[in-house]
């Protein structure tokens, strides 16, 4: 009964910035902000998750986030958001009759894992729960699309950080997995900081400036060249800030219209070298004083830590996932830099899924239909008998 | 030399060079601030009601669930698991001391040479502020730097 089994599993890719949530039978997930928001214009209420769509004035939003540095620390926020998401107002999930596929961060802390077990089995009372990482689901999905590839290297670049995760025969190589402490949050905060110093005070406008980053920023293929070129402002663009009366989201003006002069009541900021210097931090964290390798250097290092006979296969199946993978030029730059670092005789192939944000979720949805799902998951009965130890024994986290 | 130049000369007399420890502290603070969720205060902080409403909000989202059994309050979960990030790290050092773990997963220091950019305009920089070590690219950016961020650090 494929239909019945399909609708019985709920897949939740639980990111620090957004929840990718939906039944495994769906073709794509709902993407719901994983935050509670307060607006200065609406003092009588708070906005949970995607309720923020109901808020008219999105200026100076105040965010209450469940995650700190990529790990779940504010449980009261997370529980309110989950309660809302499973509830009638949002997706209306009858959790006690469902299975759950859930992602958590790599190297998650023990007390967080225990807390999750308690919530899933005692509070939401799911039937069977499989817990994994976004990279594992990405690898699973990649294997469906490229069954001939024995290995896969996942570059998971999200809100809190970036992980480079190698898989050999579908199994994560835990001790070669590496983290770069640069993600979307840091990029947006850095953009806010430099724009506030150079042009206009936008420190309180995280929401607006995050959109600005998404709309304007790209990854340079040749940073030194582009930086020199930018001195003549050829890639400079005017970004029109939203006023929340006529304009709900800002936009970037065309090259011809980007003359630095706002029209009528517009408020603009000029995005010049910021457009590519901000994403460049992913490739050179040392540009802002983080003494870490960037993505290409870390990829080469991670592969060098894997068994020698797997290295050629890892180089030829690099998969990009997470929100930052959508940045223009991201794939091309990684390919160019890794090509330079990889041994000449190896092929380098870098794959960018059509939707890198929902790709891990897609993997989870497919896995839910795989007969192996039952074997991988912990049932409520297991948990009632053995507690969190049942989870420790079952999951490869 | 123009007026601005002589003004700077006067100011330089009052200026002491920032020591290495202070420079490092300032750099660390700048990085830490990039982790912040909000830079302004809670816009509802002055509302007594909203705080209460928040903790009670959505405790019992579904009537039938409430009827079947007592749902735990969000306050319970807040107290039961609340640990901040430094506490989690400390705990992990005891419970999970052998790599791989969070600490060991951090990537290595880059082997590539550091690049230097003007703190004011973002373009390549050749010069360093003698007072605080900040980079700048030109006379114009140097003046901006001295009149804004550098001043905060002089006596
Ligand atoms: Zn400059
Ligand atoms: Zn200075």
Coordinates of C-alpha atoms and ligand atoms in Angstrom, one line a residue, chain B residues 118 120-122 136-138 141, ligand 1:
Chain B
X118 CA 40.6 48.9 3.8
X120 CA 36.6 52.0 5.4
X121 CA 35.9 51.2 1.7
X122 CA 36.7 47.5 1.3
X136 CA 43.2 51.7 5.2
X137 CA 43.9 52.4 1.5
X138 CA 44.2 56.1 1.1
X141 CA 40.0 56.6 4.2
Ligands
LIG1 ZN1 39.8 52.8 1.6

